[in-house]
């Protein structure tokens, strides 16, 4: 089984194409409902935030929904992780979801 992580805002997890809002939204869904990854609301918020930046309007709604279940500290961690990802900082990435090779 291969693992992938988006570390650069211009790269997709499975190739050289730019990461789309839909791809980032799917990562948020994976972490928010535990599909192919453990439930992790901080990571879900991060990916929904990034998807929203890329124009995915559904991500805005779901980010708001899960934020209601998170502490202020957890939201701050998620926002910091999203900013780090946008800067290309791999120092504190969210765990990569396991994906079939």
Short mmCIF file of C-alpha atoms in Angstrom, two decimals:
data_model
loop_
_atom_site.label_atom_id
_atom_site.label_comp_id
_atom_site.label_asym_id
_atom_site.label_seq_id
_atom_site.Cartn_x
_atom_site.Cartn_y
_atom_site.Cartn_z
CA UNK A 1 0.00 0.00 0.00
CA UNK A 2 1.39 3.41 -0.97
CA UNK A 3 1.11 6.58 1.12
CA UNK A 4 0.93 10.06 -0.32
CA UNK A 5 1.00 13.53 1.23
CA UNK A 6 0.43 16.85 -0.47
CA UNK A 7 3.37 18.96 0.64
CA UNK A 8 3.32 21.62 -2.04
CA UNK A 9 0.25 23.67 -2.92
CA UNK A 10 0.99 23.26 -6.62
CA UNK A 11 1.23 19.46 -6.58
CA UNK A 12 -1.43 16.76 -6.49
CA UNK A 13 -1.08 13.67 -4.28
CA UNK A 14 -0.93 11.35 -7.28
CA UNK A 15 0.95 13.32 -9.92
CA UNK A 16 2.24 16.58 -11.20
CA UNK A 17 -1.11 18.35 -11.68
CA UNK A 18 -2.06 21.27 -9.43
CA UNK A 19 -4.07 20.21 -6.38
CA UNK A 20 -7.73 20.98 -7.01
CA UNK A 21 -10.33 22.07 -4.51
CA UNK A 22 -12.14 18.78 -5.12
CA UNK A 23 -9.05 16.72 -4.28
CA UNK A 24 -8.47 18.68 -1.09
CA UNK A 25 -12.18 18.36 -0.25
CA UNK A 26 -11.93 14.57 -0.57
CA UNK A 27 -9.04 14.55 1.92
CA UNK A 28 -11.23 16.55 4.30
CA UNK A 29 -14.03 14.02 3.86
CA UNK A 30 -11.66 11.12 4.52
CA UNK A 31 -10.58 12.57 7.85
CA UNK A 32 -13.99 13.90 8.89
CA UNK A 33 -15.81 10.58 8.52
CA UNK A 34 -12.93 8.13 8.91
CA UNK A 35 -13.00 6.84 5.34
CA UNK A 36 -9.65 5.10 4.68
CA UNK A 37 -8.13 7.06 7.59
CA UNK A 38 -8.88 7.53 11.28
CA UNK A 39 -11.32 10.34 12.14
CA UNK A 40 -9.22 13.44 12.76
CA UNK A 41 -11.16 16.70 12.93
CA UNK A 42 -8.02 18.84 13.00
CA UNK A 43 -6.82 17.29 9.72
CA UNK A 44 -10.33 17.45 8.26
CA UNK A 45 -10.56 21.17 9.10
CA UNK A 46 -7.14 21.73 7.52
CA UNK A 47 -8.11 20.04 4.24
CA UNK A 48 -11.56 21.67 4.13
CA UNK A 49 -9.87 25.03 4.72
CA UNK A 50 -7.49 24.41 1.82
CA UNK A 51 -10.33 23.22 -0.41
CA UNK A 52 -12.25 26.40 0.43
CA UNK A 53 -9.21 28.47 -0.59
CA UNK A 54 -9.32 26.63 -3.93
CA UNK A 55 -12.98 27.57 -4.37
CA UNK A 56 -14.88 24.53 -3.08
CA UNK A 57 -18.01 26.03 -1.48
CA UNK A 58 -19.14 22.75 0.14
CA UNK A 59 -15.83 22.72 2.05
CA UNK A 60 -16.75 26.06 3.62
CA UNK A 61 -19.96 24.61 5.04
CA UNK A 62 -18.36 21.41 6.32
CA UNK A 63 -15.39 23.28 7.82
CA UNK A 64 -17.90 25.38 9.80
CA UNK A 65 -19.78 22.23 10.90
CA UNK A 66 -16.74 20.44 12.24
CA UNK A 67 -15.41 23.64 13.84
CA UNK A 68 -18.50 23.51 16.07
CA UNK A 69 -17.18 20.19 17.43
CA UNK A 70 -13.63 21.46 18.00
CA UNK A 71 -11.98 23.52 20.71
CA UNK A 72 -10.45 26.90 19.90
CA UNK A 73 -7.00 25.34 20.35
CA UNK A 74 -7.79 22.56 17.84
CA UNK A 75 -9.03 25.10 15.30
CA UNK A 76 -5.84 27.11 15.76
CA UNK A 77 -3.74 23.98 15.13
CA UNK A 78 -5.74 23.20 11.98
CA UNK A 79 -5.39 26.75 10.67
CA UNK A 80 -1.66 26.74 11.34
CA UNK A 81 -1.31 23.40 9.51
CA UNK A 82 -3.19 24.82 6.51
CA UNK A 83 -0.92 27.89 6.44
CA UNK A 84 2.16 25.67 6.71
CA UNK A 85 0.91 23.53 3.84
CA UNK A 86 0.36 26.60 1.69
CA UNK A 87 3.91 27.71 2.43
CA UNK A 88 5.24 24.26 1.54
CA UNK A 89 6.35 23.62 5.11
CA UNK A 90 6.42 19.87 5.72
CA UNK A 91 7.37 20.33 9.38
CA UNK A 92 3.89 19.52 10.71
CA UNK A 93 1.89 17.81 7.97
CA UNK A 94 -1.33 15.95 8.65
CA UNK A 95 -0.92 12.18 8.51
CA UNK A 96 -1.16 10.96 4.93
CA UNK A 97 -4.15 8.77 4.22
CA UNK A 98 -3.36 5.24 3.10
CA UNK A 99 -4.31 4.85 -0.53
CA UNK A 100 -4.34 1.75 -2.68
CA UNK A 101 -1.38 1.58 -5.02
#
